[in-house]
Every structure is written in structure tokens, then in C-alpha cells.
Amino acid sequence: MAEPLPVLEMTGIVKEFPGVRALSGVDFRLFPGEIHALLGENGAGKSTLIKVLTGVYSLDGGTVTLNGTSVRFHSPSQAQQAGISTVYQEVNLCPNLSVAENIFIGREPTRFGRIQWKRLRREAAELVDRLGLDIDVEAPLSSYPLAVQQLVAIVRSVGTGDADGQGAGTKVLILDEPTSSLDRDEVLELFALMRRLKGEGVAILFVSHFLDQIYEVCDRMTVLRNGTLVGEHMVRDLDQVGLVQLMIGKALDQLEELHDHQLHADVGESLLKADGVGRTGGIAPFDLEIKKGEVIGLAGLLGSGRTELARLLFGADQPDTGKVTIGGKQVSMSAPNDAIAAGVAFCSENRKTEGLVPDLTVRENIILALQATRGWTRPIPVAQRDELVAKYIKALDIRPANPEARVGQLSGGNQQKVLLARWLITRPKLLILDEPTRGIDIGAKAEIQKLVVSLSEEGMAVLYIAAELEEVLRLSHTIGVLRDRKLVAQLANGPEITPTRILETIASGEHQ
Amino acid sequence: MTTTPRWRTLTRHHLFWPVAVLVVLLLVNVPFTPDFFSIKMTDGHLYGSLVSIVLFGSPLILVAVGMTLVIATGGIDLSVGAVVAITGALTCSYISDQADQDALSGVLLAMGIGLVAAVVCGLWNGFLVARMGIQPIIATLIIMVAGRGVAQLITDGQIITVNSEPYKLIGGGYWLTLPFSIFVVAAVVAVTVALTRRTALGLLVESVGGNAEASRLVGIRSRRIKIMVYVFCALCAGIAGLMISSNTSAADGNNAGLWIELDAILAVVIGGTSLLGGRFSIGGTVVGALVIQTLTTTIYTIGVPTQTNLVFKAAVVIIVCLMQSPKFRAKVFGGGRLGGRFGGKRGDRSTATPADTAATPETVRTMEVS
Ligand SMILES: Nc1ncnc2c1ncn2[C@@H]1O[C@H](COP(=O)(O)OP(=O)(O)OP(=O)(O)O)[C@@H](O)[C@H]1O
Ligand SMILES: [Mg+2]
């Protein structure tokens, strides 16, 4: 059977940044009605390939053919006009506008030059429904967690082709790590939508570090390594082990290691106690005790209040009830400073808006939290600073390993590592990690989980939030289960605790 | 062939464009004033166009240096012109009340009073911005408007003249063959650089301006930092106020430092600091202020008619801003090395924001200011 013609073909793509060759002669093709995975380690060049295609970056070499005609886009809106809808890796919406406005921004339905607000809201609500989401489209986007914002970005891209008379209708849909902070249910909704669009003949480019997801929805895959093409395969022709080998250039067995690792038993004395801590609109009052060397994992569905709970323990939001004691002393939690002084660190899930300062260098971003505790008058001595930074760049394998690089220029996964390094360097007593492995490739993910284990062995307490239940179960001594903004159960981890059991607990919370 | 990489590193330096513009502006003067670059020694004082540019540019440099830190935190200070007027008015009216205007102690006290007033203005601005959360442009507008009134009150609506030798030194005197104000400027610039780069202040300021929420979450006390920079900015404006009134031996509540806030903002932007906050460059600001002062001088030397000189100035400013925009260079120089390279570097400010490529924030904002 002859293959149909590709809707999109990129050949010999070259992209150089000052000092970095991000893509060297990459070929890529995309067929109508297929879901095509783009794979590779952090910094392999996936996002860059997408951005040169859609005109965010200019092309340094190579050709792009769309439907048989050669094209070159100079801006993302041109690509959009030509039928390429894109959800970029870093959610890129306006937090203070409503969900509906975000969905239609730049292509609002107008009549006689005026925006038809009613129609805009109605169509936004319809689109959101189509994805099976329960979102109030009139609420400001910032009132929703990152995962919902990510979904809104997807709705926005999918909706593009529908606005009548505008653009050519979506022919190509590009999703750069759309599932990085989604839970299982939303992932399933998204996959259903992707399959439907595929049935309509749309070609979908999908980037993810979750290999299971690749095997679940994708038909074909292209693997990049260090900016070069390593191969294009049908998903059914290559198993996971082979794929990983292609991605990182060697076999990976450390994942297995971690699977059988034993949780260490020497959990120490009490470190933090929360008594009736709660916040209206955030999370109902809860009691929680965290001990030295203990890893507490939080499990719950999207919007169940995991992030909200973590933020209260850090003073990122102020609790309206209850009190927090750390090491026997009550901490006021009126600002993050109080918690930081008491030895708490909080690594936010939202690295772009709540984490990194993109214009500063890797070094500056890494030392920021430590420097803040010292105040402006006592800079960290240069030698000590450089040593610390070099140590963590090495430990987390941040690439490029250049402390002078601007953080905004790093790949998503490497940015995440910088954020982790920032807090690890402060040697906290309690480390709160909200989705620490978001956007991190499988090799590095195993490394980070190992790191969490060894830190807890050294006596650091860790509060761990991750969308993947298996990840939480693998690491935690205790699992806090949340439902509808309530901490409904705290389970001691053991052989009888399985993802199914947790899901049951979440479900039964409903009847309480 | 071998020069290309070096040329590239050079053009990528953050001071390259401001300095290039300055050099071009200076050269423009040569056909009109052939001895533009010559410096003569008369009566033990150095004279020449270059010396005058630095001398007359001194107040602007001071104000712009203070403004740089405010802008780096993501703020703006419109009140500096009024602070210049208040400081000059207070100091001069105190000196003019003295029996012996040449008494050093009296002059020092007068300057102290003027600077304290400036600091109070800065505290007020900082309080409104950091504590009350008022938009900087609105918060500082209050003193911008009311401050001139206060200055008028102090001087009773008159121009107060003083006749004090020691006071004359700071803005009009000479020391070691050079205008004394050059030393003041050098000292303030050196102190600012040391204060920001030898301590962690610069980093924390850039962090607050670069991402306020992230800064809060790492525990930076951004309120304190904001108050500090507004006070520092007002203090710089106060020193500039002393200089201006000393130079003319008079305090004019109405005209002293008029519109200096706009020139200062422009100097900061030409120097490469984004009005969005974040990264700042004191060196760039100094060059930026010199560019503006040179432009003013050039307008006189090449004899632009008075009625068109604002238009001329605006035109040059627009060209300067366009030249600094990577997008514009990429368009004009087409696929050329220079333009292309730059388009790549500056255009990609943050990772995945298509909007960023539409227009560089710097350009858009500067156009508004000018
Ligand atoms: N604007 C930029 N300036 C300089 N270098 C850049 C820029 N954007 C990306 N790079 C570099 O290009 C390389 C590829 O980055 P890219 O973002 O494409 O990786 P990725 O495959 O998407 O990784 P991840 O899985 O972490 O998202 C990296 O080395 C990165 O540091
Ligand atoms: Mg990426």
C-alpha cells in the first residue's frame, strides 16, 4: 500500500543559538490522520523544532513543506492562519482575563467591529464542554490550577479551526507536553479528543515524556538526540526498551532499580504539625504531622486541593484558621519568609510564573533562595557560590552546564532542574515538591526520585505531590488522600496500598 | 574572516549600541565645530565640548542612575523633577537666610536639609508603591504635580538667588582642573555600582523586577527593596537638585529639573534597561544620559532652529530606539549577519511566547515615552 502524502514535511532543519546548535539537519514528516510522537531527552530539541516550524524562531537552514507547497512562517499567527494550531510547552495565556476571553483572544467573534461577548461566552462554554471539562468560562484564568490552564490552552488551540470564516481550519495540531500536569482522567479526555480529531483527518504532533502515553495513542514516532534525528519508527515496531535506548543512546536500567527499592524505616521525631489549618476557598481545615526523614505523598484528583494544602504550609497563601508548629515553635505563616526561616522550602509546580526569573542566569536563579535568607547585605562569597552552583549543575545534570546561560533559554526540563537546585541548595528541613518531575525526561526523573529517597534518608522531610500515583506510592511513607479540597485520609504505605486502593479511597470520600 | 566572530562578540555586548550611538552623535558635531574634540587648559581649568557635555549632563546622569534601579524593580519615578526643585528651593532659601552665606557649616546644613527633604519624598513614594500597592506611575505622579507647588511655596513663587562661594563649588566649581560635579557624579556612580554589585542588592532588585511572584516565594523582602530604591532615586534627584541650583546660584521652583524625569527614563532605556524591569545596567544608563546631553549640545552646534529642536530631538530618539530593536535591525539589514544574529538573541526573551516576537517591549515602551 502506498503511503499517502505527508501534510507536513520538514527537511534538513538547522537552528543555531549563540553557542548552541539546537538542531542540525533534522528531517520530520507528519501524515494526515496520524498521531505522531516527538521524543527525546531534555534539551534534545523538540520544542525548538516546533518553534521553528511555527515561526517563533527563524530558521537557519532547511525547508518546510505544507500540503506540497514550500512555506516559511515568520510569526505564530501566520502558522495559525495556515492551519497549524499549537500549544506551547509553557502555558502562555493571560491569567487576569477570563477563561472565555483566553480561548478566543485574538480571534474574538465580532459584528460591525464590536466583540460579541455573549456569543464569545457561549462558544467558549461549548468548546469546554466538548472536552468534557467542568470549568466556569467567566472566571478569571488565574483562579484555576496549572493543569486547568493547560487544558484551556488546549481548548484554545482546538477551537481555532472552528471559528467560522477565520483561518483554514486546523490541519495540524501540535501539543508540546500537554499532559505534563494532567491527571489520568484528563489525559483520557484529551486522548479521546485527539482520536476524534485524528478521525477527522487532522495530523497531530504530540510531545511527552510519559512513554506509556506514547504507546497508548501514537501511531508513529520521531526520536531526536542532541539536536539530530536518530530515527522515525512506527510505534508498533519498537518496544519501550528499544525506544529508551534510541533516546539516550544507551540502555537504562536504573528505573528497575528504583522499582524494588525499600522505603527506609528510620523516620524520626515530629518536625511539623498543622492543627486545623485551612483557608476558605482553598482547603478545609486539616491536621497533619510530618516527621523528620519522612516522605508524605499527596494523592488526589485535579482540583482536590493538593497544591493549596502545600501552599498553606509554606505561607504562600495565608491560612485563616489553625496553627502550624515547626520544631515545637509556632510559625505565623504570614509570608513565605516565616516558613523559609523555619526551614521549609517550596518548589512550585508553575515554574514559569511562580518559579524562575527568566532573564537571570542559571547561577543567579540557583542561588536566589539562599541569598534571600542571607539578606542583601551578605552576598554569598564568590568561591563558595560557584562551587555550590557547579555541584548542583552536575548533580542534576543541567544542560547546558553553563552557569552563565539565561534560564529562559533552557529547555523546559532543564528549567525544572534549576528550580529544584534552587531549593536543594538551601538544605531545608522540610522540602515541599509540587510536581517536581514535570517535563523531566525518564532518565532524569529516576535520578530525581533517587535524590528524594537519599535526602529523606539523611533526615530531610519531604512533601511530595505528583499527578502520577505510581510515583507517589513509590516514594512515600505516608499518603495523604485529598478529595474536594479536603484531606480525607492518611494511609501508611505498605504492600496492600496500590493505585487502585488509593483511587477507591478517593472515590469513597464522596460518601463521607 | 577572522574578524567576524570577534565583531559578533563585540556587537553582542550590552553596551555596544548605546556607545555606538554616542560616538556617531559626537562625530556629527565635527564638521560644524572642527575643534570639537579638543580640550584646552585655561587658568588651570580644562575646557572643551567634551568637558561641557559631562558637566551639563551631570544632573541627568545622577537622576538617571537612581531611576535605573527603580525601573529595574518594574517601577517608574515621575517625581524626580519635582524633587530636584524642592531640594534646590529648600537649600537656597536656607542659605539665603544666613547672615554669612559663605560659612561652610551653614552651607552643609542647608544641603543636609535639602537632601533630607528628598529622602522624605522617596520614602513617601516607596510607601505608596510598596505598602499601599499603588501603581508606581500614579504614586509618583502625586509628588510630580504637588512637589512643584511645594517648591513654589518654599520660594514664595520667586527665584531665590544665593551668593555663596562654597555652595557654588558643587555645581559650578572646579577641582583638580575638572568641574567638581564630575567628581560628584563619579562618586555616586561608583557607590551605586558597589552597592548593587558588591552586595546582593542588584540581584534581588533584578529578581523582583524580573518576576515579582517568584521573588516573593523565595522569601525576598521585596517591599523593603522597593522602598530602598525609591529613596535612593530621590536622593540622587536631590543631589542633582543641589547641582542645578548651585550652578545657577539660584533656585527656580518652576523650572528647575523640568521634564528631567522624561530624559532620565529615556537615558535608562537607551542604556539597555527594559521598562518591564529585571536586568539593569548602570554603565548603560550613564552612556544613555551622555547620549541625550550630546544630542542637546549637537542641536545647538549644528544650529537647528529653536522652534524645531524638539522635533529634531524626537526624530533622533526614535532612530536610536529603532536601532536598538533587534526586530527592526533584522528587517532593515535583511538576512545580513548582524541583523539576523541579533534577531535571534534578543528576540527570544522568554521561552515560548509568540507575543514576544511581535514587538520588543523596549521599543514599544520607549516610543510611548518619547
Ligand atoms: N532561546 C534560546 N536561546 C538559546 N538556546 C536555546 C534557546 N531555546 C532553546 N535553546 C537550547 O536548545 C536546546 C534544545 O532545547 P529545546 O527546548 O528544544 O529542548 P526540548 O527537547 O524541548 O527539551 P525538554 O524536554 O526539556 O522540553 C537546548 O540546549 C536549549 O538550551
Ligand atoms: Mg521542550
GROMACS .gro file of C-alpha atoms in nm, chain A residues 30-351:
model
  322
   30LEU     CA    1   0.367   1.428   0.951
   31PHE     CA    2   0.085   1.242   0.779
   32PRO     CA    3  -0.282   1.337   0.785
   33GLY     CA    4  -0.486   1.140   1.035
   34GLU     CA    5  -0.195   1.023   1.244
   35ILE     CA    6  -0.073   1.095   1.594
   36HIS     CA    7   0.298   1.138   1.579
   37ALA     CA    8   0.517   1.141   1.888
   38LEU     CA    9   0.827   1.359   1.902
   39LEU     CA   10   1.065   1.212   2.156
   40GLY     CA   11   1.399   1.287   2.311
   41GLU     CA   12   1.575   1.379   2.631
   42ASN     CA   13   1.551   1.721   2.792
   43GLY     CA   14   1.721   1.963   2.559
   44ALA     CA   15   1.712   1.729   2.259
   45GLY     CA   16   1.547   1.999   2.051
   46LYS     CA   17   1.179   1.904   2.048
   47SER     CA   18   1.038   2.242   2.144
   48THR     CA   19   1.285   2.416   1.918
   49LEU     CA   20   1.174   2.208   1.619
   50ILE     CA   21   0.816   2.311   1.694
   51LYS     CA   22   0.907   2.674   1.732
   52VAL     CA   23   1.100   2.698   1.406
   53LEU     CA   24   0.806   2.537   1.235
   54THR     CA   25   0.553   2.784   1.371
   55GLY     CA   26   0.769   3.090   1.321
   56VAL     CA   27   0.852   3.168   1.684
   57TYR     CA   28   1.218   3.130   1.587
   58SER     CA   29   1.363   3.197   1.246
   59LEU     CA   30   1.503   2.905   1.052
   60ASP     CA   31   1.879   2.884   0.989
   61GLY     CA   32   1.854   2.614   0.729
   62GLY     CA   33   1.624   2.356   0.573
   63THR     CA   34   1.284   2.360   0.413
   64VAL     CA   35   0.927   2.323   0.531
   65THR     CA   36   0.654   2.196   0.304
   66LEU     CA   37   0.289   2.216   0.396
   67ASN     CA   38   0.050   2.029   0.168
   68GLY     CA   39   0.311   2.013  -0.102
   69THR     CA   40   0.392   2.383  -0.109
   70SER     CA   41   0.702   2.528   0.043
   71VAL     CA   42   0.628   2.762   0.332
   72ARG     CA   43   0.815   2.969   0.585
   73PHE     CA   44   0.626   3.132   0.869
   74HIS     CA   45   0.752   3.449   1.023
   75SER     CA   46   0.515   3.453   1.317
   76PRO     CA   47   0.299   3.206   1.505
   77SER     CA   48  -0.013   3.378   1.379
   78GLN     CA   49   0.088   3.307   1.020
   79ALA     CA   50   0.126   2.940   1.105
   80GLN     CA   51  -0.211   2.951   1.273
   81GLN     CA   52  -0.368   3.106   0.963
   82ALA     CA   53  -0.225   2.825   0.756
   83GLY     CA   54  -0.395   2.569   0.978
   84ILE     CA   55  -0.124   2.479   1.229
   85SER     CA   56  -0.254   2.512   1.585
   86THR     CA   57  -0.001   2.491   1.863
   87VAL     CA   58   0.001   2.451   2.237
   88TYR     CA   59   0.347   2.552   2.350
   89GLN     CA   60   0.523   2.388   2.640
   90GLU     CA   61   0.499   2.685   2.873
   91VAL     CA   62   0.136   2.779   2.909
   92ASN     CA   63   0.112   3.117   2.752
   93LEU     CA   64  -0.218   3.279   2.837
   94CYS     CA   65  -0.336   3.591   3.018
   95PRO     CA   66  -0.408   3.497   3.379
   96ASN     CA   67  -0.620   3.804   3.456
   97LEU     CA   68  -0.857   3.754   3.164
   98SER     CA   69  -1.148   3.515   3.185
   99VAL     CA   70  -1.127   3.162   3.053
  100ALA     CA   71  -1.359   3.254   2.765
  101GLU     CA   72  -1.150   3.554   2.668
  102ASN     CA   73  -0.838   3.343   2.676
  103ILE     CA   74  -0.991   3.088   2.447
  104PHE     CA   75  -1.085   3.349   2.188
  105ILE     CA   76  -0.812   3.603   2.236
  106GLY     CA   77  -0.703   3.747   1.904
  107ARG     CA   78  -0.997   3.600   1.715
  108GLU     CA   79  -1.298   3.719   1.904
  109PRO     CA   80  -1.627   3.688   1.714
  110THR     CA   81  -1.715   4.038   1.602
  111ARG     CA   82  -2.006   4.208   1.440
  112PHE     CA   83  -1.975   4.556   1.291
  113GLY     CA   84  -1.631   4.571   1.450
  114ARG     CA   85  -1.758   4.507   1.800
  115ILE     CA   86  -1.693   4.200   2.003
  116GLN     CA   87  -1.999   3.984   2.055
  117TRP     CA   88  -1.948   3.897   2.419
  118LYS     CA   89  -2.250   3.673   2.455
  119ARG     CA   90  -2.156   3.468   2.156
  120LEU     CA   91  -1.797   3.451   2.277
  121ARG     CA   92  -1.902   3.314   2.613
  122ARG     CA   93  -2.148   3.069   2.463
  123GLU     CA   94  -1.899   2.930   2.214
  124ALA     CA   95  -1.630   2.908   2.479
  125ALA     CA   96  -1.866   2.711   2.702
  126GLU     CA   97  -1.945   2.477   2.413
  127LEU     CA   98  -1.580   2.415   2.339
  128VAL     CA   99  -1.506   2.346   2.704
  129ASP     CA  100  -1.796   2.102   2.711
  130ARG     CA  101  -1.665   1.924   2.407
  131LEU     CA  102  -1.352   1.841   2.606
  132GLY     CA  103  -1.570   1.715   2.888
  133LEU     CA  104  -1.445   1.978   3.129
  134ASP     CA  105  -1.626   2.141   3.414
  135ILE     CA  106  -1.497   2.497   3.400
  136ASP     CA  107  -1.674   2.828   3.453
  137VAL     CA  108  -1.569   3.017   3.142
  138GLU     CA  109  -1.640   3.354   3.301
  139ALA     CA  110  -1.398   3.306   3.592
  140PRO     CA  111  -1.051   3.455   3.558
  141LEU     CA  112  -0.799   3.203   3.436
  142SER     CA  113  -0.575   3.262   3.736
  143SER     CA  114  -0.839   3.115   3.964
  144TYR     CA  115  -0.765   2.773   3.819
  145PRO     CA  116  -0.465   2.548   3.884
  146LEU     CA  117  -0.197   2.498   3.627
  147ALA     CA  118  -0.348   2.175   3.497
  148VAL     CA  119  -0.672   2.351   3.408
  149GLN     CA  120  -0.480   2.634   3.248
  150GLN     CA  121  -0.304   2.375   3.039
  151LEU     CA  122  -0.642   2.234   2.935
  152VAL     CA  123  -0.766   2.581   2.845
  153ALA     CA  124  -0.462   2.624   2.622
  154ILE     CA  125  -0.557   2.301   2.450
  155VAL     CA  126  -0.921   2.406   2.413
  156ARG     CA  127  -0.796   2.730   2.263
  157SER     CA  128  -0.586   2.555   2.002
  158VAL     CA  129  -0.856   2.305   1.914
  159GLY     CA  130  -1.116   2.576   1.889
  160THR     CA  131  -0.915   2.776   1.641
  161GLY     CA  132  -1.032   2.594   1.335
  162ASP     CA  133  -1.393   2.622   1.436
  163ALA     CA  134  -1.434   2.995   1.444
  164ASP     CA  135  -1.613   3.030   1.115
  165GLY     CA  136  -1.458   3.224   0.835
  166GLN     CA  137  -1.127   3.254   1.014
  167GLY     CA  138  -0.822   3.059   0.915
  168ALA     CA  139  -0.824   2.741   0.718
  169GLY     CA  140  -0.941   2.507   0.990
  170THR     CA  141  -0.691   2.306   1.187
  171LYS     CA  142  -0.494   2.066   0.969
  172VAL     CA  143  -0.206   2.018   1.207
  173LEU     CA  144  -0.231   2.023   1.584
  174ILE     CA  145   0.087   2.048   1.784
  175LEU     CA  146   0.087   1.964   2.154
  176ASP     CA  147   0.417   2.022   2.339
  177GLU     CA  148   0.395   1.827   2.666
  178PRO     CA  149   0.024   1.890   2.712
  179THR     CA  150  -0.010   1.616   2.970
  180SER     CA  151   0.276   1.716   3.199
  181SER     CA  152   0.049   1.823   3.482
  182LEU     CA  153  -0.271   1.638   3.398
  183ASP     CA  154  -0.422   1.355   3.594
  184ARG     CA  155  -0.527   1.026   3.445
  185ASP     CA  156  -0.885   1.136   3.379
  186GLU     CA  157  -0.795   1.450   3.192
  187VAL     CA  158  -0.536   1.258   2.998
  188LEU     CA  159  -0.808   1.017   2.889
  189GLU     CA  160  -1.035   1.304   2.789
  190LEU     CA  161  -0.753   1.456   2.591
  191PHE     CA  162  -0.676   1.127   2.419
  192ALA     CA  163  -1.041   1.084   2.326
  193LEU     CA  164  -1.036   1.429   2.171
  194MET     CA  165  -0.710   1.357   1.990
  195ARG     CA  166  -0.853   1.038   1.846
  196ARG     CA  167  -1.163   1.220   1.731
  197LEU     CA  168  -0.957   1.486   1.556
  198LYS     CA  169  -0.741   1.216   1.405
  199GLY     CA  170  -1.055   1.056   1.267
  200GLU     CA  171  -1.137   1.390   1.106
  201GLY     CA  172  -0.802   1.377   0.930
  202VAL     CA  173  -0.609   1.616   1.150
  203ALA     CA  174  -0.239   1.538   1.189
  204ILE     CA  175  -0.127   1.561   1.549
  205LEU     CA  176   0.223   1.613   1.681
  206PHE     CA  177   0.249   1.504   2.041
  207VAL     CA  178   0.539   1.555   2.279
  208SER     CA  179   0.552   1.374   2.610
  209HIS     CA  180   0.799   1.218   2.847
  210PHE     CA  181   0.541   0.958   2.955
  211LEU     CA  182   0.624   0.659   2.741
  212ASP     CA  183   0.306   0.475   2.835
  213GLN     CA  184   0.106   0.758   2.686
  214ILE     CA  185   0.306   0.738   2.366
  215TYR     CA  186   0.224   0.369   2.334
  216GLU     CA  187  -0.139   0.437   2.413
  217VAL     CA  188  -0.222   0.695   2.146
  218CYS     CA  189   0.057   0.737   1.898
  219ASP     CA  190   0.098   0.575   1.559
  220ARG     CA  191   0.442   0.690   1.460
  221MET     CA  192   0.735   0.844   1.635
  222THR     CA  193   1.040   1.050   1.563
  223VAL     CA  194   1.331   1.044   1.807
  224LEU     CA  195   1.581   1.326   1.848
  225ARG     CA  196   1.906   1.322   2.037
  226ASN     CA  197   2.124   1.631   2.086
  227GLY     CA  198   1.956   1.810   1.801
  228THR     CA  199   1.997   1.530   1.549
  229LEU     CA  200   1.747   1.282   1.412
  230VAL     CA  201   1.800   0.928   1.539
  231GLY     CA  202   1.508   0.766   1.372
  232GLU     CA  203   1.148   0.751   1.262
  233HIS     CA  204   0.954   0.439   1.352
  234MET     CA  205   0.603   0.307   1.371
  235VAL     CA  206   0.515   0.279   1.738
  236ARG     CA  207   0.417  -0.086   1.697
  237ASP     CA  208   0.761  -0.172   1.560
  238LEU     CA  209   0.961  -0.056   1.860
  239ASP     CA  210   0.924  -0.154   2.224
  240GLN     CA  211   0.989   0.072   2.522
  241VAL     CA  212   1.335  -0.064   2.594
  242GLY     CA  213   1.441  -0.007   2.237
  243LEU     CA  214   1.290   0.339   2.241
  244VAL     CA  215   1.471   0.444   2.557
  245GLN     CA  216   1.792   0.317   2.408
  246LEU     CA  217   1.735   0.531   2.099
  247MET     CA  218   1.660   0.837   2.311
  248ILE     CA  219   1.954   0.830   2.545
  249GLY     CA  220   2.197   0.630   2.339
  250LYS     CA  221   2.241   0.357   2.599
  251ALA     CA  222   2.032   0.106   2.788
  252LEU     CA  223   1.863   0.229   3.101
  253ASP     CA  224   1.825   0.001   3.397
  254GLN     CA  225   1.810   0.240   3.688
  255LEU     CA  226   1.435   0.260   3.654
  256GLU     CA  227   1.412  -0.103   3.756
  257GLU     CA  228   1.640  -0.036   4.050
  258LEU     CA  229   1.402   0.218   4.188
  259HIS     CA  230   1.103  -0.007   4.148
  260ASP     CA  231   1.231  -0.255   4.403
  261HIS     CA  232   1.381  -0.004   4.641
  262GLN     CA  233   1.274  -0.031   5.005
  263LEU     CA  234   1.146   0.271   5.191
  264HIS     CA  235   1.383   0.332   5.479
  265ALA     CA  236   1.225   0.276   5.818
  266ASP     CA  237   1.403   0.526   6.040
  267VAL     CA  238   1.152   0.806   6.039
  268GLY     CA  239   1.248   1.045   6.318
  269GLU     CA  240   1.075   1.275   6.560
  270SER     CA  241   0.798   1.515   6.472
  271LEU     CA  242   0.902   1.812   6.261
  272LEU     CA  243   0.589   1.994   6.153
  273LYS     CA  244   0.242   1.989   6.297
  274ALA     CA  245  -0.059   2.152   6.139
  275ASP     CA  246  -0.365   2.185   6.364
  276GLY     CA  247  -0.687   2.274   6.192
  277VAL     CA  248  -0.506   2.473   5.925
  278GLY     CA  249  -0.739   2.581   5.649
  279ARG     CA  250  -0.836   2.858   5.415
  280THR     CA  251  -1.173   2.944   5.274
  281GLY     CA  252  -1.187   2.873   4.905
  282GLY     CA  253  -0.857   2.685   4.932
  283ILE     CA  254  -0.879   2.382   5.153
  284ALA     CA  255  -1.090   2.275   5.450
  285PRO     CA  256  -0.912   2.272   5.790
  286PHE     CA  257  -0.681   1.972   5.822
  287ASP     CA  258  -0.446   1.817   6.076
  288LEU     CA  259  -0.116   1.686   5.952
  289GLU     CA  260   0.207   1.577   6.113
  290ILE     CA  261   0.532   1.544   5.925
  291LYS     CA  262   0.829   1.370   6.081
  292LYS     CA  263   1.197   1.403   6.011
  293GLY     CA  264   1.306   1.178   5.728
  294GLU     CA  265   0.950   1.108   5.628
  295VAL     CA  266   0.817   1.136   5.275
  296ILE     CA  267   0.449   1.223   5.263
  297GLY     CA  268   0.288   1.192   4.925
  298LEU     CA  269  -0.035   1.367   4.836
  299ALA     CA  270  -0.282   1.190   4.614
  300GLY     CA  271  -0.599   1.334   4.471
  301LEU     CA  272  -0.762   1.439   4.151
  302LEU     CA  273  -0.725   1.763   3.969
  303GLY     CA  274  -0.850   2.046   4.189
  304SER     CA  275  -0.865   1.832   4.501
  305GLY     CA  276  -0.654   2.080   4.693
  306ARG     CA  277  -0.305   1.927   4.693
  307THR     CA  278  -0.131   2.244   4.584
  308GLU     CA  279  -0.350   2.453   4.813
  309LEU     CA  280  -0.250   2.239   5.112
  310ALA     CA  281   0.117   2.273   5.026
  311ARG     CA  282   0.091   2.648   4.982
  312LEU     CA  283  -0.057   2.690   5.331
  313LEU     CA  284   0.231   2.502   5.488
  314PHE     CA  285   0.470   2.743   5.321
  315GLY     CA  286   0.280   3.064   5.385
  316ALA     CA  287   0.245   3.121   5.010
  317ASP     CA  288  -0.121   3.171   5.097
  318GLN     CA  289  -0.219   3.267   5.448
  319PRO     CA  290  -0.430   3.021   5.645
  320ASP     CA  291  -0.741   3.174   5.807
  321THR     CA  292  -0.771   2.905   6.070
  322GLY     CA  293  -0.545   2.680   6.270
  323LYS     CA  294  -0.180   2.694   6.359
  324VAL     CA  295   0.142   2.548   6.228
  325THR     CA  296   0.425   2.447   6.459
  326ILE     CA  297   0.766   2.361   6.324
  327GLY     CA  298   1.021   2.206   6.558
  328GLY     CA  299   0.798   2.289   6.854
  329LYS     CA  300   0.769   2.659   6.770
  330GLN     CA  301   0.457   2.816   6.628
  331VAL     CA  302   0.518   2.984   6.293
  332SER     CA  303   0.297   3.272   6.189
  333MET     CA  304   0.285   3.187   5.816
  334SER     CA  305   0.204   3.545   5.726
  335ALA     CA  306   0.455   3.529   5.442
  336PRO     CA  307   0.687   3.270   5.289
  337ASN     CA  308   0.978   3.429   5.478
  338ASP     CA  309   0.848   3.287   5.807
  339ALA     CA  310   0.832   2.935   5.673
  340ILE     CA  311   1.167   2.964   5.499
  341ALA     CA  312   1.327   3.084   5.822
  342ALA     CA  313   1.183   2.777   5.992
  343GLY     CA  314   1.345   2.553   5.730
  344VAL     CA  315   1.065   2.494   5.479
  345ALA     CA  316   1.124   2.502   5.105
  346PHE     CA  317   0.853   2.504   4.838
  347CYS     CA  318   0.918   2.412   4.479
  348SER     CA  319   0.615   2.537   4.287
  349GLU     CA  320   0.453   2.341   4.008
  350ASN     CA  321   0.438   2.652   3.798
  351ARG     CA  322   0.798   2.719   3.712
   0.00000   0.00000   0.00000
